[in-house]
Amino acid sequence: MSEISTTIHAERLDLLLMTPAFLEAAISGDQAKAAQLLGVAIPAAWWPVSHFTQMRLEQARRDPAFQLWLDRAIVLRQQQTMVGHINFHTAPDPEYLRDLAPGGIEFGYTVFPQFRRQGYATEACLALMTWAQQQQVTRFVLSISPENQPSLHIAAHFGFVKIGSHMDEEDGLEDIYERRFAPGAIQ
């Protein structure tokens, strides 16, 4: 396994780890402190933070090593502005995926509305999967609403294949997609 980096670099983007201190500031609504801790401008679209932020903070507190698999800000490097966020839902090979995608890992992402349709989600997904592959992960899962055409396009771009469906308590029907890559084959 290679040395684990806290920042993942892409062509135009940096995926910055959202530390527990940042998550605490975000949860408390301290926008100035959160921006200072992250070191970049945070658009209004990030606020108020999702209820998942508290869950991610608790996960990072329980297992500091797990923090590397959690939330990252998608930052447009040249402008030093957060354009969205991306994260794995768990560490690799979680129990809930063992029947569908053994050894896999699920991830999700959001690009804020004013930054969409510029290729940032595709670039961030590529960078995140490449980083995970350096950690020996080669199987990836996405859960996507059948109505979410942009995310379906990204899944198709990377060759994800539908392997099932489930009803999410908050998001409704989601189709589950999987992609296996040979080591070094993500592109």
Coordinates of N, CA and C in Angstrom, one line a residue:
M1 N 0.8 -1.2 0.0 CA 0.0 0.0 0.0 C 0.9 1.2 0.0
S2 N 0.6 2.2 -0.8 CA 1.4 3.4 -0.9 C 1.0 4.3 0.3
E3 N 1.9 5.3 0.5 CA 1.6 6.3 1.6 C 0.3 7.0 1.3
I4 N -0.5 7.2 2.3 CA -1.8 7.8 2.2 C -1.7 9.3 2.3
S5 N -2.2 10.0 1.3 CA -2.2 11.4 1.2 C -3.5 12.0 1.8
T6 N -3.4 13.1 2.5 CA -4.7 13.7 3.0 C -5.3 14.6 1.9
T7 N -4.6 15.0 0.9 CA -5.1 15.8 -0.2 C -5.0 15.0 -1.5
I8 N -6.0 14.9 -2.2 CA -6.0 14.2 -3.5 C -6.0 15.2 -4.6
H9 N -5.1 15.2 -5.5 CA -4.9 16.1 -6.6 C -5.5 15.6 -7.9
A10 N -6.2 16.5 -8.6 CA -6.7 16.2 -10.0 C -6.1 17.3 -10.9
E11 N -6.6 17.3 -12.1 CA -6.1 18.3 -13.1 C -6.4 19.7 -12.6
R12 N -7.6 20.0 -12.3 CA -8.0 21.3 -11.9 C -8.4 21.4 -10.4
L13 N -8.5 20.2 -9.8 CA -9.2 20.2 -8.5 C -8.2 19.6 -7.4
D14 N -8.5 20.0 -6.2 CA -7.9 19.3 -5.0 C -9.1 18.8 -4.2
L15 N -9.0 17.6 -3.7 CA -10.0 17.0 -2.8 C -9.4 17.1 -1.4
L16 N -9.9 18.1 -0.7 CA -9.3 18.4 0.7 C -10.1 17.6 1.7
L17 N -9.4 17.0 2.6 CA -10.0 16.2 3.7 C -10.7 17.2 4.6
M18 N -11.9 16.8 5.0 CA -12.7 17.6 5.9 C -12.4 17.1 7.3
T19 N -11.5 17.7 8.1 CA -11.1 17.3 9.4 C -12.2 17.4 10.4
P20 N -12.0 16.7 11.5 CA -13.0 16.8 12.6 C -13.2 18.3 13.0
A21 N -12.1 19.0 13.1 CA -12.2 20.4 13.5 C -13.1 21.2 12.5
F22 N -12.9 20.9 11.2 CA -13.7 21.6 10.2 C -15.1 21.2 10.3
L23 N -15.4 19.9 10.5 CA -16.8 19.4 10.6 C -17.5 20.0 11.9
E24 N -16.7 20.1 13.0 CA -17.3 20.8 14.2 C -17.7 22.2 13.9
A25 N -16.8 23.0 13.2 CA -17.1 24.3 12.9 C -18.3 24.4 12.0
A26 N -18.4 23.5 11.0 CA -19.5 23.5 10.0 C -20.8 23.2 10.7
I27 N -20.8 22.2 11.6 CA -22.0 21.9 12.4 C -22.5 23.0 13.2
S28 N -21.5 23.7 13.8 CA -21.9 24.8 14.7 C -22.4 26.1 13.9
G29 N -22.2 26.0 12.6 CA -22.6 27.2 11.8 C -21.5 28.3 11.7
D30 N -20.3 28.0 12.2 CA -19.3 29.1 12.2 C -18.6 29.1 10.9
Q31 N -19.2 29.8 9.9 CA -18.7 29.8 8.6 C -17.3 30.3 8.4
A32 N -17.0 31.4 9.1 CA -15.6 32.0 9.0 C -14.6 31.0 9.5
K33 N -14.8 30.3 10.6 CA -13.9 29.3 11.2 C -13.8 28.2 10.2
A34 N -14.9 27.7 9.7 CA -14.8 26.6 8.8 C -14.0 26.9 7.5
A35 N -14.2 28.1 7.0 CA -13.4 28.5 5.8 C -11.9 28.6 6.2
Q36 N -11.7 29.1 7.3 CA -10.3 29.3 7.8 C -9.6 27.9 7.9
L37 N -10.3 27.0 8.5 CA -9.8 25.6 8.7 C -9.6 24.9 7.4
L38 N -10.5 25.1 6.5 CA -10.4 24.4 5.2 C -9.4 25.1 4.3
G39 N -9.2 26.4 4.5 CA -8.3 27.2 3.7 C -8.7 27.7 2.4
V40 N -10.1 27.6 2.2 CA -10.6 28.0 0.9 C -12.0 28.7 1.1
A41 N -12.5 29.4 0.1 CA -13.8 30.0 0.2 C -14.9 28.9 0.1
I42 N -15.9 29.0 0.9 CA -17.0 28.0 1.0 C -18.3 28.7 0.5
P43 N -18.9 28.3 -0.6 CA -20.1 29.0 -1.1 C -21.3 28.8 -0.2
A44 N -22.2 29.6 -0.3 CA -23.5 29.6 0.5 C -24.2 28.2 0.3
A45 N -24.0 27.6 -0.9 CA -24.7 26.3 -1.1 C -24.3 25.2 -0.2
W46 N -23.2 25.3 0.5 CA -22.8 24.3 1.5 C -23.6 24.5 2.8
W47 N -24.2 25.6 3.1 CA -24.9 25.9 4.3 C -26.4 25.8 4.2
P48 N -27.1 25.4 5.1 CA -26.7 24.7 6.3 C -26.2 23.3 6.0
V49 N -25.3 22.8 6.8 CA -24.7 21.5 6.5 C -25.7 20.4 6.6
S50 N -25.5 19.3 5.9 CA -26.4 18.1 6.0 C -26.3 17.4 7.3
H51 N -27.4 16.7 7.7 CA -27.3 16.0 8.9 C -26.3 14.9 8.9
F52 N -25.8 14.5 7.7 CA -24.8 13.5 7.5 C -23.5 14.0 8.1
T53 N -23.3 15.3 8.2 CA -22.0 15.9 8.7 C -21.8 15.4 10.1
Q54 N -22.8 15.4 10.9 CA -22.7 14.9 12.3 C -22.3 13.5 12.3
M55 N -22.9 12.7 11.5 CA -22.6 11.2 11.4 C -21.2 11.0 11.0
R56 N -20.7 11.8 10.0 CA -19.3 11.7 9.6 C -18.3 12.1 10.7
L57 N -18.7 13.1 11.4 CA -17.8 13.6 12.6 C -17.7 12.4 13.6
E58 N -18.8 11.8 13.9 CA -18.8 10.7 14.9 C -18.0 9.5 14.4
Q59 N -18.1 9.2 13.1 CA -17.3 8.2 12.5 C -15.8 8.5 12.6
A60 N -15.4 9.7 12.3 CA -14.0 10.1 12.4 C -13.5 10.1 13.8
R61 N -14.3 10.4 14.7 CA -13.9 10.4 16.2 C -13.7 9.0 16.6
R62 N -14.6 8.1 16.2 CA -14.5 6.7 16.6 C -13.3 6.0 16.1
D63 N -12.9 6.3 14.9 CA -11.7 5.7 14.2 C -11.0 6.7 13.4
P64 N -10.0 7.3 14.0 CA -9.2 8.4 13.2 C -8.7 7.9 11.9
A65 N -8.3 6.6 11.8 CA -7.8 6.1 10.5 C -8.9 6.1 9.4
F66 N -10.1 5.9 9.8 CA -11.2 5.9 8.9 C -11.5 7.3 8.3
Q67 N -11.0 8.3 9.0 CA -11.2 9.7 8.5 C -10.8 9.9 7.0
L68 N -9.7 9.2 6.6 CA -9.2 9.3 5.3 C -10.2 8.9 4.2
W69 N -11.2 8.1 4.6 CA -12.2 7.6 3.7 C -13.4 8.5 3.7
L70 N -13.5 9.5 4.5 CA -14.7 10.3 4.7 C -14.7 11.5 3.8
D71 N -15.5 12.5 4.2 CA -15.7 13.7 3.3 C -14.5 14.4 2.9
R72 N -14.5 14.9 1.7 CA -13.5 15.8 1.1 C -14.2 16.9 0.4
A73 N -13.7 18.1 0.5 CA -14.2 19.2 -0.2 C -13.6 19.1 -1.6
I74 N -14.4 19.4 -2.6 CA -13.9 19.5 -4.0 C -13.6 20.9 -4.2
V75 N -12.3 21.2 -4.4 CA -11.8 22.6 -4.5 C -11.3 22.9 -5.8
L76 N -11.8 23.9 -6.4 CA -11.2 24.4 -7.7 C -9.9 25.1 -7.3
R77 N -8.8 24.5 -7.7 CA -7.5 24.9 -7.2 C -7.2 26.4 -7.5
Q78 N -7.4 26.8 -8.8 CA -7.0 28.1 -9.2 C -7.8 29.2 -8.5
Q79 N -9.0 29.0 -8.2 CA -9.9 30.0 -7.5 C -9.9 29.8 -6.0
Q80 N -9.4 28.6 -5.5 CA -9.4 28.3 -4.1 C -10.8 28.4 -3.5
T81 N -11.7 27.8 -4.3 CA -13.2 27.8 -3.9 C -13.7 26.4 -3.9
M82 N -14.5 26.1 -2.9 CA -15.1 24.8 -2.7 C -16.3 24.7 -3.7
V83 N -16.3 23.7 -4.6 CA -17.3 23.6 -5.6 C -18.3 22.5 -5.3
G84 N -18.0 21.7 -4.3 CA -18.8 20.5 -4.0 C -18.1 19.7 -2.9
H85 N -18.6 18.5 -2.7 CA -17.9 17.5 -1.8 C -18.1 16.1 -2.3
I86 N -17.2 15.2 -1.9 CA -17.2 13.9 -2.3 C -16.7 13.0 -1.1
N87 N -17.3 11.8 -1.1 CA -16.8 10.9 0.0 C -17.2 9.5 -0.2
F88 N -16.4 8.6 0.4 CA -16.8 7.2 0.5 C -17.8 7.1 1.7
H89 N -18.7 6.2 1.6 CA -19.7 6.0 2.7 C -19.1 5.3 3.9
T90 N -18.1 4.5 3.6 CA -17.5 3.6 4.6 C -16.0 3.4 4.3
A91 N -15.4 2.6 5.1 CA -14.1 2.0 4.7 C -14.3 0.9 3.7
P92 N -13.3 0.4 3.0 CA -13.5 -0.6 2.0 C -14.1 -1.9 2.6
D93 N -14.9 -2.6 1.8 CA -15.5 -3.9 2.2 C -16.4 -3.9 3.4
P94 N -17.4 -2.9 3.3 CA -18.4 -2.9 4.4 C -19.3 -4.1 4.3
E95 N -19.9 -4.5 5.4 CA -20.8 -5.6 5.5 C -21.9 -5.5 4.6
Y96 N -22.5 -4.2 4.5 CA -23.7 -4.1 3.6 C -23.5 -4.3 2.1
L97 N -22.2 -4.3 1.7 CA -21.9 -4.5 0.3 C -21.4 -5.9 0.0
R98 N -21.2 -6.7 1.0 CA -20.5 -8.0 0.8 C -21.3 -8.9 -0.2
D99 N -22.6 -8.9 -0.2 CA -23.3 -9.7 -1.1 C -23.3 -9.2 -2.5
L100 N -23.4 -7.9 -2.6 CA -23.5 -7.2 -4.0 C -22.1 -7.0 -4.6
A101 N -21.2 -6.5 -3.8 CA -19.9 -6.1 -4.3 C -18.8 -6.3 -3.3
P102 N -18.4 -7.6 -3.1 CA -17.4 -8.0 -2.1 C -16.1 -7.2 -2.3
G103 N -15.6 -6.7 -1.2 CA -14.3 -5.9 -1.3 C -14.5 -4.5 -1.8
G104 N -15.7 -4.1 -2.2 CA -16.0 -2.8 -2.8 C -16.1 -1.7 -1.8
I105 N -16.4 -0.6 -2.4 CA -16.6 0.6 -1.6 C -17.6 1.5 -2.3
E106 N -18.5 2.1 -1.6 CA -19.5 3.0 -2.2 C -19.1 4.5 -2.0
F107 N -19.3 5.3 -3.0 CA -19.0 6.7 -2.8 C -20.2 7.6 -3.4
G108 N -20.2 8.8 -3.0 CA -21.2 9.8 -3.5 C -20.5 11.1 -3.6
Y109 N -21.2 12.0 -4.2 CA -20.7 13.4 -4.5 C -21.8 14.4 -4.7
T110 N -21.5 15.6 -4.5 CA -22.4 16.7 -4.8 C -21.5 17.9 -5.4
V111 N -22.0 18.4 -6.5 CA -21.4 19.6 -7.0 C -22.5 20.7 -6.9
F112 N -22.1 21.8 -6.3 CA -23.1 22.9 -6.1 C -23.6 23.4 -7.4
P113 N -24.9 23.8 -7.4 CA -25.5 24.2 -8.7 C -24.7 25.2 -9.6
Q114 N -24.1 26.2 -9.0 CA -23.4 27.2 -9.8 C -22.2 26.7 -10.5
F115 N -21.7 25.5 -10.1 CA -20.5 24.9 -10.6 C -20.7 23.7 -11.5
R116 N -22.0 23.3 -11.7 CA -22.3 22.1 -12.5 C -22.1 22.3 -13.9
R117 N -22.0 21.2 -14.6 CA -21.8 21.1 -16.1 C -20.5 21.7 -16.6
Q118 N -19.5 21.5 -15.7 CA -18.1 21.9 -16.1 C -17.1 20.7 -15.9
G119 N -17.6 19.5 -15.7 CA -16.8 18.4 -15.6 C -16.1 18.1 -14.2
Y120 N -16.5 18.9 -13.2 CA -15.9 18.8 -11.9 C -16.3 17.4 -11.3
A121 N -17.5 17.0 -11.4 CA -17.9 15.7 -10.7 C -17.1 14.6 -11.4
T122 N -17.0 14.5 -12.7 CA -16.3 13.5 -13.4 C -14.8 13.5 -12.9
E123 N -14.2 14.6 -12.9 CA -12.8 14.8 -12.5 C -12.6 14.3 -11.1
A124 N -13.5 14.7 -10.2 CA -13.4 14.4 -8.8 C -13.6 12.9 -8.6
C125 N -14.5 12.3 -9.3 CA -14.7 10.8 -9.2 C -13.5 10.1 -9.7
L126 N -12.9 10.5 -10.8 CA -11.7 9.8 -11.3 C -10.6 9.9 -10.2
A127 N -10.4 11.1 -9.7 CA -9.3 11.3 -8.7 C -9.6 10.4 -7.4
L128 N -10.8 10.4 -7.0 CA -11.1 9.6 -5.8 C -10.9 8.1 -6.0
M129 N -11.4 7.6 -7.1 CA -11.2 6.2 -7.4 C -9.8 5.8 -7.6
T130 N -9.0 6.7 -8.3 CA -7.6 6.5 -8.5 C -6.9 6.4 -7.1
W131 N -7.2 7.3 -6.2 CA -6.6 7.3 -4.9 C -7.0 6.0 -4.2
A132 N -8.2 5.6 -4.2 CA -8.6 4.4 -3.6 C -7.9 3.2 -4.2
Q133 N -7.7 3.2 -5.5 CA -7.0 2.1 -6.1 C -5.6 2.0 -5.6
Q134 N -5.0 3.1 -5.3 CA -3.6 3.1 -4.7 C -3.7 2.4 -3.3
Q135 N -4.9 2.4 -2.7 CA -5.1 1.7 -1.4 C -5.5 0.3 -1.6
Q136 N -5.5 -0.2 -2.8 CA -5.8 -1.6 -3.2 C -7.3 -1.8 -3.3
V137 N -8.1 -0.8 -3.6 CA -9.5 -1.0 -3.8 C -9.7 -0.9 -5.3
T138 N -10.4 -1.9 -5.9 CA -10.7 -2.0 -7.3 C -12.2 -2.1 -7.7
R139 N -13.0 -2.1 -6.7 CA -14.5 -2.3 -6.9 C -15.2 -1.1 -6.3
F140 N -16.0 -0.5 -7.1 CA -16.7 0.8 -6.7 C -18.2 0.7 -6.9
V141 N -19.0 1.3 -6.0 CA -20.4 1.3 -6.1 C -21.0 2.7 -6.0
L142 N -22.0 3.0 -6.8 CA -22.7 4.2 -6.8 C -24.2 3.9 -6.7
S143 N -24.9 4.6 -5.8 CA -26.4 4.5 -5.8 C -27.0 5.8 -6.3
I144 N -27.8 5.7 -7.4 CA -28.2 6.8 -8.2 C -29.7 6.8 -8.4
S145 N -30.4 7.9 -8.2 CA -31.8 8.0 -8.5 C -31.9 7.8 -10.0
P146 N -33.0 7.1 -10.5 CA -33.2 7.0 -12.0 C -33.5 8.3 -12.6
E147 N -33.8 9.3 -11.8 CA -34.1 10.7 -12.4 C -32.8 11.5 -12.5
N148 N -31.7 11.1 -11.9 CA -30.5 11.9 -11.9 C -29.6 11.7 -13.1
Q149 N -30.0 12.3 -14.2 CA -29.3 12.1 -15.5 C -27.8 12.4 -15.5
P150 N -27.4 13.5 -14.8 CA -26.0 13.8 -14.8 C -25.2 12.7 -14.1
S151 N -25.7 12.2 -13.0 CA -24.9 11.1 -12.3 C -25.0 9.8 -13.1
L152 N -26.1 9.6 -13.8 CA -26.2 8.4 -14.6 C -25.2 8.5 -15.8
H153 N -25.0 9.7 -16.3 CA -24.0 9.9 -17.4 C -22.6 9.7 -16.8
I154 N -22.3 10.1 -15.6 CA -20.9 9.9 -15.1 C -20.7 8.4 -14.9
A155 N -21.8 7.7 -14.3 CA -21.6 6.2 -14.2 C -21.4 5.5 -15.5
A156 N -22.1 5.9 -16.5 CA -21.9 5.3 -17.9 C -20.5 5.6 -18.4
H157 N -20.0 6.9 -18.2 CA -18.7 7.3 -18.6 C -17.6 6.4 -18.1
F158 N -17.7 5.9 -16.8 CA -16.7 5.1 -16.2 C -17.1 3.6 -16.3
G159 N -18.1 3.3 -17.0 CA -18.5 1.9 -17.3 C -19.1 1.1 -16.1
F160 N -19.8 1.9 -15.2 CA -20.5 1.2 -14.2 C -21.7 0.5 -14.8
V161 N -22.1 -0.6 -14.1 CA -23.2 -1.5 -14.6 C -24.2 -1.6 -13.4
K162 N -25.5 -1.6 -13.8 CA -26.5 -1.7 -12.8 C -26.5 -3.1 -12.2
I163 N -26.5 -3.2 -10.9 CA -26.5 -4.5 -10.2 C -27.7 -4.7 -9.3
G164 N -28.5 -3.7 -9.1 CA -29.7 -3.8 -8.3 C -30.3 -2.5 -8.0
S165 N -31.3 -2.5 -7.1 CA -32.1 -1.3 -6.8 C -32.4 -1.4 -5.3
H166 N -32.7 -0.2 -4.7 CA -33.1 -0.2 -3.3 C -33.9 1.1 -3.1
M167 N -34.7 1.1 -2.0 CA -35.5 2.3 -1.6 C -34.7 2.9 -0.5
D168 N -34.2 4.1 -0.7 CA -33.5 4.9 0.3 C -34.6 5.7 1.1
E169 N -34.4 5.7 2.4 CA -35.4 6.4 3.2 C -35.6 7.9 2.9
E170 N -34.5 8.5 2.5 CA -34.6 10.0 2.2 C -34.7 10.3 0.7
D171 N -34.0 9.5 -0.1 CA -33.9 9.8 -1.5 C -34.8 9.1 -2.4
G172 N -35.5 8.1 -1.9 CA -36.5 7.3 -2.7 C -35.7 6.2 -3.4
L173 N -36.3 5.8 -4.6 CA -35.7 4.7 -5.4 C -34.3 5.1 -5.9
E174 N -33.4 4.2 -5.7 CA -32.0 4.4 -6.2 C -31.6 3.1 -6.9
D175 N -31.0 3.2 -8.0 CA -30.4 2.1 -8.7 C -28.9 2.0 -8.2
I176 N -28.5 0.7 -8.1 CA -27.1 0.5 -7.6 C -26.3 0.1 -8.8
Y177 N -25.1 0.7 -8.9 CA -24.2 0.5 -10.0 C -22.9 0.1 -9.4
E178 N -22.2 -0.8 -10.2 CA -20.9 -1.3 -9.8 C -19.9 -1.2 -10.9
R179 N -18.6 -1.0 -10.6 CA -17.5 -1.0 -11.6 C -16.3 -1.6 -10.9
R180 N -15.8 -2.7 -11.6 CA -14.5 -3.3 -11.1 C -13.5 -2.8 -12.1
F181 N -12.3 -2.5 -11.6 CA -11.2 -2.1 -12.4 C -10.0 -3.0 -12.1
A182 N -9.3 -3.3 -13.1 CA -8.0 -4.0 -12.9 C -7.1 -3.0 -12.3
P183 N -6.1 -3.5 -11.5 CA -5.2 -2.5 -10.9 C -4.6 -1.6 -12.0
G184 N -4.6 -0.3 -11.7 CA -4.0 0.6 -12.6 C -4.8 1.0 -13.8
A185 N -6.1 0.5 -13.9 CA -6.9 0.7 -15.1 C -7.9 1.8 -15.0
I186 N -8.0 2.6 -14.0 CA -9.0 3.6 -14.0 C -8.6 4.7 -14.9
Q187 N -9.6 5.2 -15.7 CA -9.3 6.3 -16.6 C -10.6 7.1 -16.9

